[in-house]
PDB file of C-alpha atoms and ligand atoms in Angstrom:
ATOM      1  CA  MET A  18     -31.887  -9.769 -20.969  1.00 86.00           C
ATOM      2  CA  SER A  19     -31.242  -8.450 -24.449  1.00 95.00           C
ATOM      3  CA  ILE A  20     -28.912 -10.055 -26.974  1.00 97.00           C
ATOM      4  CA  ALA A  21     -26.445  -7.201 -26.502  1.00 97.00           C
ATOM      5  CA  GLU A  22     -26.463  -7.677 -22.728  1.00 97.00           C
ATOM      6  CA  ASN A  23     -25.885 -11.412 -23.130  1.00 96.00           C
ATOM      7  CA  ILE A  24     -22.937 -10.780 -25.448  1.00 96.00           C
ATOM      8  CA  ASN A  25     -21.419  -8.288 -23.033  1.00 96.00           C
ATOM      9  CA  GLN A  26     -21.846 -10.644 -20.142  1.00 95.00           C
ATOM     10  CA  PHE A  27     -20.061 -13.403 -22.034  1.00 94.00           C
ATOM     11  CA  ARG A  28     -17.230 -11.080 -22.924  1.00 91.00           C
ATOM     12  CA  GLU A  29     -16.743 -10.244 -19.260  1.00 94.00           C
ATOM     13  CA  GLN A  30     -16.798 -13.779 -17.960  1.00 94.00           C
ATOM     14  CA  LEU A  31     -14.719 -15.563 -20.609  1.00 96.00           C
ATOM     15  CA  PRO A  32     -10.956 -15.843 -20.354  1.00 96.00           C
ATOM     16  CA  GLU A  33      -9.402 -13.673 -23.031  1.00 95.00           C
ATOM     17  CA  TYR A  34      -7.996 -16.638 -25.014  1.00 97.00           C
ATOM     18  CA  VAL A  35     -11.449 -18.224 -25.461  1.00 98.00           C
ATOM     19  CA  LYS A  36     -13.153 -17.279 -28.723  1.00 98.00           C
ATOM     20  CA  LEU A  37     -16.917 -16.951 -28.698  1.00 98.00           C
ATOM     21  CA  VAL A  38     -18.818 -18.225 -31.722  1.00 98.00           C
ATOM     22  CA  ALA A  39     -22.343 -16.808 -31.521  1.00 98.00           C
ATOM     23  CA  VAL A  40     -24.532 -19.551 -32.980  1.00 98.00           C
ATOM     24  CA  SER A  41     -27.206 -17.712 -34.945  1.00 98.00           C
ATOM     25  CA  LYS A  42     -28.809 -20.634 -36.796  1.00 97.00           C
ATOM     26  CA  THR A  43     -32.550 -20.111 -37.379  1.00 95.00           C
ATOM     27  CA  LYS A  44     -32.262 -16.540 -36.055  1.00 96.00           C
ATOM     28  CA  PRO A  45     -33.129 -13.511 -38.191  1.00 96.00           C
ATOM     29  CA  ALA A  46     -30.661 -10.936 -39.490  1.00 96.00           C
ATOM     30  CA  GLU A  47     -31.811  -8.317 -36.989  1.00 96.00           C
ATOM     31  CA  ASP A  48     -30.746 -10.538 -34.069  1.00 97.00           C
ATOM     32  CA  ILE A  49     -27.334 -10.968 -35.646  1.00 98.00           C
ATOM     33  CA  LEU A  50     -27.043  -7.214 -36.176  1.00 98.00           C
ATOM     34  CA  GLU A  51     -27.840  -6.591 -32.540  1.00 98.00           C
ATOM     35  CA  ALA A  52     -25.003  -8.877 -31.512  1.00 98.00           C
ATOM     36  CA  TYR A  53     -22.785  -7.283 -34.153  1.00 98.00           C
ATOM     37  CA  LYS A  54     -23.457  -3.823 -32.744  1.00 97.00           C
ATOM     38  CA  ALA A  55     -22.428  -5.139 -29.335  1.00 97.00           C
ATOM     39  CA  GLY A  56     -19.080  -6.038 -30.879  1.00 97.00           C
ATOM     40  CA  GLN A  57     -19.567  -9.694 -31.815  1.00 98.00           C
ATOM     41  CA  ARG A  58     -17.879 -10.669 -35.099  1.00 98.00           C
ATOM     42  CA  ILE A  59     -17.887 -14.492 -35.188  1.00 98.00           C
ATOM     43  CA  PHE A  60     -21.167 -16.204 -35.997  1.00 98.00           C
ATOM     44  CA  GLY A  61     -21.941 -19.901 -36.423  1.00 98.00           C
ATOM     45  CA  GLU A  62     -24.525 -21.484 -38.707  1.00 98.00           C
ATOM     46  CA  ASN A  63     -25.372 -25.099 -39.423  1.00 97.00           C
ATOM     47  CA  LYS A  64     -27.015 -24.809 -42.849  1.00 97.00           C
ATOM     48  CA  ILE A  65     -24.885 -23.688 -45.756  1.00 98.00           C
ATOM     49  CA  GLN A  66     -27.574 -21.908 -47.766  1.00 97.00           C
ATOM     50  CA  GLU A  67     -28.874 -20.071 -44.729  1.00 97.00           C
ATOM     51  CA  MET A  68     -25.331 -18.947 -43.915  1.00 98.00           C
ATOM     52  CA  ALA A  69     -24.742 -17.801 -47.506  1.00 98.00           C
ATOM     53  CA  ALA A  70     -27.935 -15.730 -47.496  1.00 98.00           C
ATOM     54  CA  LYS A  71     -26.916 -14.074 -44.225  1.00 98.00           C
ATOM     55  CA  TRP A  72     -23.418 -13.429 -45.524  1.00 98.00           C
ATOM     56  CA  GLU A  73     -24.912 -11.592 -48.515  1.00 98.00           C
ATOM     57  CA  ALA A  74     -27.198  -9.485 -46.346  1.00 97.00           C
ATOM     58  CA  LEU A  75     -24.935  -8.599 -43.412  1.00 98.00           C
ATOM     59  CA  PRO A  76     -21.708  -6.622 -42.802  1.00 98.00           C
ATOM     60  CA  LYS A  77     -18.723  -8.097 -44.610  1.00 98.00           C
ATOM     61  CA  ASP A  78     -16.379  -8.096 -41.615  1.00 98.00           C
ATOM     62  CA  ILE A  79     -18.395 -10.892 -39.992  1.00 98.00           C
ATOM     63  CA  GLN A  80     -16.493 -14.181 -39.767  1.00 98.00           C
ATOM     64  CA  TRP A  81     -18.839 -17.024 -40.648  1.00 98.00           C
ATOM     65  CA  HIS A  82     -18.237 -20.439 -39.121  1.00 98.00           C
ATOM     66  CA  MET A  83     -19.950 -23.553 -40.453  1.00 98.00           C
ATOM     67  CA  ILE A  84     -20.659 -25.686 -37.397  1.00 98.00           C
ATOM     68  CA  GLY A  85     -23.061 -28.224 -38.887  1.00 96.00           C
ATOM     69  CA  HIS A  86     -22.568 -31.423 -40.798  1.00 93.00           C
ATOM     70  CA  VAL A  87     -21.365 -30.557 -44.301  1.00 95.00           C
ATOM     71  CA  GLN A  88     -22.668 -32.152 -47.477  1.00 95.00           C
ATOM     72  CA  THR A  89     -19.957 -32.324 -50.116  1.00 97.00           C
ATOM     73  CA  ASN A  90     -22.149 -30.954 -52.894  1.00 97.00           C
ATOM     74  CA  LYS A  91     -22.834 -27.755 -50.945  1.00 98.00           C
ATOM     75  CA  VAL A  92     -19.266 -26.731 -50.157  1.00 98.00           C
ATOM     76  CA  LYS A  93     -19.203 -24.497 -53.251  1.00 98.00           C
ATOM     77  CA  TYR A  94     -21.819 -22.164 -51.787  1.00 98.00           C
ATOM     78  CA  MET A  95     -19.675 -21.218 -48.811  1.00 98.00           C
ATOM     79  CA  ALA A  96     -16.186 -21.501 -50.313  1.00 98.00           C
ATOM     80  CA  PRO A  97     -15.998 -17.796 -51.283  1.00 98.00           C
ATOM     81  CA  PHE A  98     -16.397 -16.534 -47.728  1.00 98.00           C
ATOM     82  CA  VAL A  99     -16.454 -19.161 -44.953  1.00 98.00           C
ATOM     83  CA  SER A 100     -13.933 -18.429 -42.241  1.00 98.00           C
ATOM     84  CA  LEU A 101     -13.803 -21.789 -40.423  1.00 98.00           C
ATOM     85  CA  ILE A 102     -15.479 -25.160 -41.040  1.00 98.00           C
ATOM     86  CA  HIS A 103     -15.871 -27.040 -37.752  1.00 98.00           C
ATOM     87  CA  GLY A 104     -17.366 -30.371 -38.759  1.00 95.00           C
ATOM     88  CA  VAL A 105     -14.928 -32.016 -41.177  1.00 97.00           C
ATOM     89  CA  ASP A 106     -14.956 -35.775 -40.800  1.00 95.00           C
ATOM     90  CA  SER A 107     -13.639 -37.335 -44.040  1.00 96.00           C
ATOM     91  CA  ILE A 108     -10.895 -37.087 -46.632  1.00 97.00           C
ATOM     92  CA  LYS A 109     -13.593 -36.869 -49.287  1.00 97.00           C
ATOM     93  CA  LEU A 110     -14.889 -33.670 -47.729  1.00 98.00           C
ATOM     94  CA  LEU A 111     -11.367 -32.256 -47.311  1.00 98.00           C
ATOM     95  CA  LYS A 112     -10.722 -32.877 -51.003  1.00 98.00           C
ATOM     96  CA  GLU A 113     -13.873 -31.034 -52.011  1.00 98.00           C
ATOM     97  CA  ILE A 114     -13.100 -28.108 -49.688  1.00 98.00           C
ATOM     98  CA  ASN A 115      -9.601 -27.974 -51.172  1.00 98.00           C
ATOM     99  CA  LYS A 116     -11.002 -27.968 -54.711  1.00 98.00           C
ATOM    100  CA  GLN A 117     -13.467 -25.173 -53.997  1.00 98.00           C
ATOM    101  CA  ALA A 118     -10.880 -23.178 -52.039  1.00 98.00           C
ATOM    102  CA  LEU A 119      -8.544 -23.390 -55.017  1.00 98.00           C
ATOM    103  CA  LYS A 120     -11.271 -22.129 -57.348  1.00 98.00           C
ATOM    104  CA  ASN A 121     -11.732 -19.145 -55.057  1.00 98.00           C
ATOM    105  CA  ASP A 122      -8.006 -18.618 -54.679  1.00 98.00           C
ATOM    106  CA  ARG A 123      -8.236 -19.118 -50.930  1.00 98.00           C
ATOM    107  CA  VAL A 124      -6.945 -21.324 -48.153  1.00 98.00           C
ATOM    108  CA  ILE A 125      -9.846 -22.520 -45.997  1.00 98.00           C
ATOM    109  CA  ASP A 126      -9.343 -23.362 -42.328  1.00 98.00           C
ATOM    110  CA  CYS A 127     -11.000 -26.519 -40.985  1.00 98.00           C
ATOM    111  CA  LEU A 128     -11.438 -28.374 -37.733  1.00 98.00           C
ATOM    112  CA  ILE A 129     -11.731 -32.130 -37.674  1.00 98.00           C
ATOM    113  CA  GLN A 130     -14.769 -33.325 -35.768  1.00 97.00           C
ATOM    114  CA  VAL A 131     -14.001 -36.020 -33.235  1.00 97.00           C
ATOM    115  CA  LYS A 132     -16.646 -38.315 -31.890  1.00 95.00           C
ATOM    116  CA  ILE A 133     -16.575 -38.078 -28.116  1.00 93.00           C
ATOM    117  CA  ALA A 134     -20.259 -38.603 -27.272  1.00 88.00           C
ATOM    118  CA  THR A 135     -21.881 -41.946 -26.712  1.00 83.00           C
ATOM    119  CA  GLU A 136     -24.862 -41.137 -28.946  1.00 78.00           C
ATOM    120  CA  GLU A 137     -24.967 -42.852 -32.319  1.00 74.00           C
ATOM    121  CA  THR A 138     -26.390 -39.746 -33.937  1.00 69.00           C
ATOM    122  CA  LYS A 139     -23.293 -37.623 -33.402  1.00 72.00           C
ATOM    123  CA  PHE A 140     -20.786 -37.394 -36.223  1.00 83.00           C
ATOM    124  CA  GLY A 141     -17.023 -37.449 -36.078  1.00 92.00           C
ATOM    125  CA  LEU A 142     -13.885 -39.513 -36.365  1.00 94.00           C
ATOM    126  CA  GLU A 143     -12.424 -41.736 -33.702  1.00 92.00           C
ATOM    127  CA  HIS A 144      -9.109 -40.756 -32.139  1.00 90.00           C
ATOM    128  CA  ASP A 145      -7.181 -43.441 -34.025  1.00 91.00           C
ATOM    129  CA  GLN A 146      -8.511 -42.348 -37.420  1.00 95.00           C
ATOM    130  CA  LEU A 147      -7.003 -38.878 -37.132  1.00 96.00           C
ATOM    131  CA  GLU A 148      -3.390 -39.671 -37.879  1.00 95.00           C
ATOM    132  CA  GLY A 149      -4.426 -41.451 -41.083  1.00 96.00           C
ATOM    133  CA  LEU A 150      -6.476 -38.478 -42.194  1.00 96.00           C
ATOM    134  CA  PHE A 151      -3.669 -35.991 -41.558  1.00 96.00           C
ATOM    135  CA  LYS A 152      -1.266 -38.211 -43.478  1.00 95.00           C
ATOM    136  CA  GLN A 153      -3.613 -38.601 -46.428  1.00 96.00           C
ATOM    137  CA  LYS A 154      -4.103 -34.862 -46.576  1.00 96.00           C
ATOM    138  CA  GLU A 155      -0.332 -34.378 -46.824  1.00 94.00           C
ATOM    139  CA  GLU A 156       0.107 -37.120 -49.414  1.00 97.00           C
ATOM    140  CA  LEU A 157      -2.645 -35.698 -51.581  1.00 97.00           C
ATOM    141  CA  GLY A 158      -1.098 -32.236 -51.366  1.00 96.00           C
ATOM    142  CA  LEU A 159      -4.301 -30.541 -50.292  1.00 97.00           C
ATOM    143  CA  ASN A 160      -2.577 -27.227 -49.810  1.00 96.00           C
ATOM    144  CA  ASN A 161      -5.682 -25.047 -49.938  1.00 98.00           C
ATOM    145  CA  VAL A 162      -7.119 -26.465 -46.724  1.00 98.00           C
ATOM    146  CA  ARG A 163      -5.505 -26.051 -43.338  1.00 97.00           C
ATOM    147  CA  ILE A 164      -6.415 -28.260 -40.413  1.00 97.00           C
ATOM    148  CA  VAL A 165      -6.178 -25.830 -37.514  1.00 98.00           C
ATOM    149  CA  GLY A 166      -7.643 -27.931 -34.724  1.00 98.00           C
ATOM    150  CA  LEU A 167     -10.398 -30.199 -33.467  1.00 98.00           C
ATOM    151  CA  MET A 168     -14.092 -29.910 -32.639  1.00 98.00           C
ATOM    152  CA  GLY A 169     -16.321 -32.113 -30.531  1.00 97.00           C
ATOM    153  CA  MET A 170     -19.766 -32.280 -29.004  1.00 96.00           C
ATOM    154  CA  ALA A 171     -20.400 -33.900 -25.648  1.00 95.00           C
ATOM    155  CA  SER A 172     -23.352 -36.187 -25.022  1.00 93.00           C
ATOM    156  CA  PHE A 173     -26.655 -34.483 -24.376  1.00 91.00           C
ATOM    157  CA  THR A 174     -26.943 -35.351 -20.707  1.00 91.00           C
ATOM    158  CA  ALA A 175     -27.400 -33.788 -17.293  1.00 92.00           C
ATOM    159  CA  ASP A 176     -24.550 -35.949 -16.026  1.00 94.00           C
ATOM    160  CA  ASP A 177     -21.668 -33.484 -15.658  1.00 96.00           C
ATOM    161  CA  GLU A 178     -19.204 -36.241 -14.925  1.00 96.00           C
ATOM    162  CA  GLN A 179     -19.928 -37.857 -18.274  1.00 96.00           C
ATOM    163  CA  ILE A 180     -19.392 -34.521 -20.019  1.00 96.00           C
ATOM    164  CA  GLU A 181     -16.127 -34.002 -18.141  1.00 97.00           C
ATOM    165  CA  ILE A 182     -14.844 -37.381 -19.291  1.00 97.00           C
ATOM    166  CA  GLU A 183     -15.726 -36.651 -22.906  1.00 96.00           C
ATOM    167  CA  PHE A 184     -14.149 -33.184 -22.928  1.00 97.00           C
ATOM    168  CA  SER A 185     -11.018 -34.387 -21.194  1.00 98.00           C
ATOM    169  CA  ASN A 186     -10.714 -37.162 -23.794  1.00 96.00           C
ATOM    170  CA  LEU A 187     -10.937 -34.612 -26.569  1.00 97.00           C
ATOM    171  CA  LYS A 188      -8.320 -32.413 -24.930  1.00 98.00           C
ATOM    172  CA  GLU A 189      -6.005 -35.387 -24.668  1.00 97.00           C
ATOM    173  CA  THR A 190      -6.490 -36.144 -28.359  1.00 97.00           C
ATOM    174  CA  TYR A 191      -5.891 -32.490 -29.219  1.00 97.00           C
ATOM    175  CA  ASP A 192      -2.656 -32.445 -27.234  1.00 97.00           C
ATOM    176  CA  CYS A 193      -1.378 -35.422 -29.256  1.00 95.00           C
ATOM    177  CA  PHE A 194      -1.210 -33.218 -32.345  1.00 94.00           C
ATOM    178  CA  ASP A 195      -0.169 -29.879 -30.960  1.00 82.00           C
ATOM    179  CA  TYR A 196       3.253 -30.233 -32.589  1.00 85.00           C
ATOM    180  CA  PHE A 197       1.572 -29.459 -35.947  1.00 88.00           C
ATOM    181  CA  GLU A 198       2.038 -26.003 -37.311  1.00 89.00           C
ATOM    182  CA  ASN A 199      -1.044 -23.757 -37.014  1.00 93.00           C
ATOM    183  CA  PHE A 200      -2.862 -26.346 -34.935  1.00 96.00           C
ATOM    184  CA  ASP A 201      -4.281 -24.260 -32.124  1.00 97.00           C
ATOM    185  CA  VAL A 202      -8.089 -24.404 -32.034  1.00 98.00           C
ATOM    186  CA  LEU A 203     -10.047 -26.643 -29.695  1.00 98.00           C
ATOM    187  CA  SER A 204     -13.751 -26.030 -30.343  1.00 98.00           C
ATOM    188  CA  MET A 205     -15.812 -27.520 -27.544  1.00 98.00           C
ATOM    189  CA  GLY A 206     -18.618 -26.270 -25.348  1.00 98.00           C
ATOM    190  CA  MET A 207     -22.155 -24.961 -26.002  1.00 97.00           C
ATOM    191  CA  SER A 208     -24.711 -23.055 -23.908  1.00 97.00           C
ATOM    192  CA  GLY A 209     -25.207 -25.915 -21.482  1.00 95.00           C
ATOM    193  CA  ASP A 210     -21.637 -27.085 -21.031  1.00 97.00           C
ATOM    194  CA  TYR A 211     -19.200 -24.309 -21.978  1.00 97.00           C
ATOM    195  CA  LYS A 212     -17.980 -23.833 -18.408  1.00 97.00           C
ATOM    196  CA  ILE A 213     -16.949 -27.463 -18.192  1.00 98.00           C
ATOM    197  CA  ALA A 214     -15.403 -27.229 -21.664  1.00 98.00           C
ATOM    198  CA  ILE A 215     -13.223 -24.268 -20.684  1.00 98.00           C
ATOM    199  CA  LYS A 216     -12.132 -26.055 -17.531  1.00 98.00           C
ATOM    200  CA  TYR A 217     -10.922 -28.888 -19.769  1.00 98.00           C
ATOM    201  CA  GLY A 218      -8.994 -26.710 -22.180  1.00 98.00           C
ATOM    202  CA  SER A 219     -11.434 -25.394 -24.775  1.00 98.00           C
ATOM    203  CA  ASN A 220     -10.390 -22.183 -26.512  1.00 98.00           C
ATOM    204  CA  MET A 221     -13.458 -21.801 -28.733  1.00 98.00           C
ATOM    205  CA  ILE A 222     -17.052 -22.158 -27.573  1.00 98.00           C
ATOM    206  CA  ARG A 223     -20.176 -22.247 -29.735  1.00 98.00           C
ATOM    207  CA  VAL A 224     -23.055 -20.600 -27.928  1.00 98.00           C
ATOM    208  CA  GLY A 225     -26.547 -20.181 -29.344  1.00 98.00           C
ATOM    209  CA  SER A 226     -29.504 -20.233 -26.972  1.00 97.00           C
ATOM    210  CA  ALA A 227     -27.672 -18.538 -24.072  1.00 96.00           C
ATOM    211  CA  ILE A 228     -27.202 -15.507 -26.326  1.00 97.00           C
ATOM    212  CA  PHE A 229     -30.192 -15.480 -28.662  1.00 97.00           C
ATOM    213  CA  GLY A 230     -32.784 -17.352 -26.603  1.00 93.00           C
ATOM    214  CA  ALA A 231     -34.422 -20.662 -27.422  1.00 91.00           C
ATOM    215  CA  ARG A 232     -34.794 -21.716 -31.058  1.00 88.00           C
ATOM    216  CA  ASN A 233     -38.133 -22.689 -32.557  1.00 79.00           C
ATOM    217  CA  TYR A 234     -36.574 -25.471 -34.579  1.00 62.00           C
ATOM    218  CA  GLN A 235     -33.130 -27.027 -34.944  1.00 50.00           C
TER     219      GLN A 235
HETATM  220  C1  LIG B 301     -26.734 -25.522 -32.311  1.00 68.76           C
HETATM  221  C2  LIG B 301     -25.310 -25.833 -32.044  1.00 68.76           C
HETATM  222  C3  LIG B 301     -24.606 -25.189 -31.014  1.00 68.76           C
HETATM  223  C4  LIG B 301     -25.235 -24.185 -30.064  1.00 68.76           C
HETATM  224  O1  LIG B 301     -26.143 -24.807 -29.218  1.00 68.76           O
HETATM  225  P1  LIG B 301     -26.756 -24.046 -27.929  1.00 68.76           P
HETATM  226  O2  LIG B 301     -27.122 -25.147 -27.014  1.00 68.76           O
HETATM  227  O3  LIG B 301     -27.922 -23.273 -28.418  1.00 68.76           O
HETATM  228  O4  LIG B 301     -25.700 -23.163 -27.385  1.00 68.76           O
HETATM  229  C5  LIG B 301     -23.269 -25.495 -30.857  1.00 68.76           C
HETATM  230  N1  LIG B 301     -22.640 -26.376 -31.655  1.00 68.76           N
HETATM  231  C6  LIG B 301     -23.282 -27.015 -32.649  1.00 68.76           C
HETATM  232  C7  LIG B 301     -22.528 -27.973 -33.493  1.00 68.76           C
HETATM  233  C8  LIG B 301     -24.633 -26.777 -32.879  1.00 68.76           C
HETATM  234  O5  LIG B 301     -25.257 -27.423 -33.869  1.00 68.76           O
END
């Protein structure tokens, strides 16, 4: 199937409230344009410089989401245009995003990454670190960043039950904070587990290989 057909198929099968982030990391501009022509406007990248180069080259109504781990010293390269940063996991990073957002006269939306997987290699905060982070953000007056929700990645496993537990934990955490203003994004689910994620309350999925085909490198 072509990229356009994959996009159309996703649009038909997803509930209307679920946003599709087409993860285009490592993929060339022409693949992104094909998805764009099929109506896709949200794209996800995991390397800041790669995303910035694509932003320069491609239509300006694309919303670029940073889904990878963010190094503080690179925030400046995406601050002029990034639409949502999924992987925020420290106050230090929030401060830098706030600083760069201010310089660009913008408010940048962020998701806090929560660690739900068992793997050591996955980033994110624990449930009980979140309240502290939200409080610090308020106390520091970081008014040019908005925390609009949470993001998580399930363990890489064929064990669906394990994935269900992890996603339902994240949903529970998310529900603890839904009294916040503008807190309405739950980013969970990828090509292999988005159906489970939606069943457990995801409203934003990040799908790469199921749209663009396998990647040659991560
Ligand atoms: C690469 C990546 C995805 C997409 O993965 P697929 O399995 O290709 O759908 C989603 N989320 C994050 C954080 C990623 O790095």
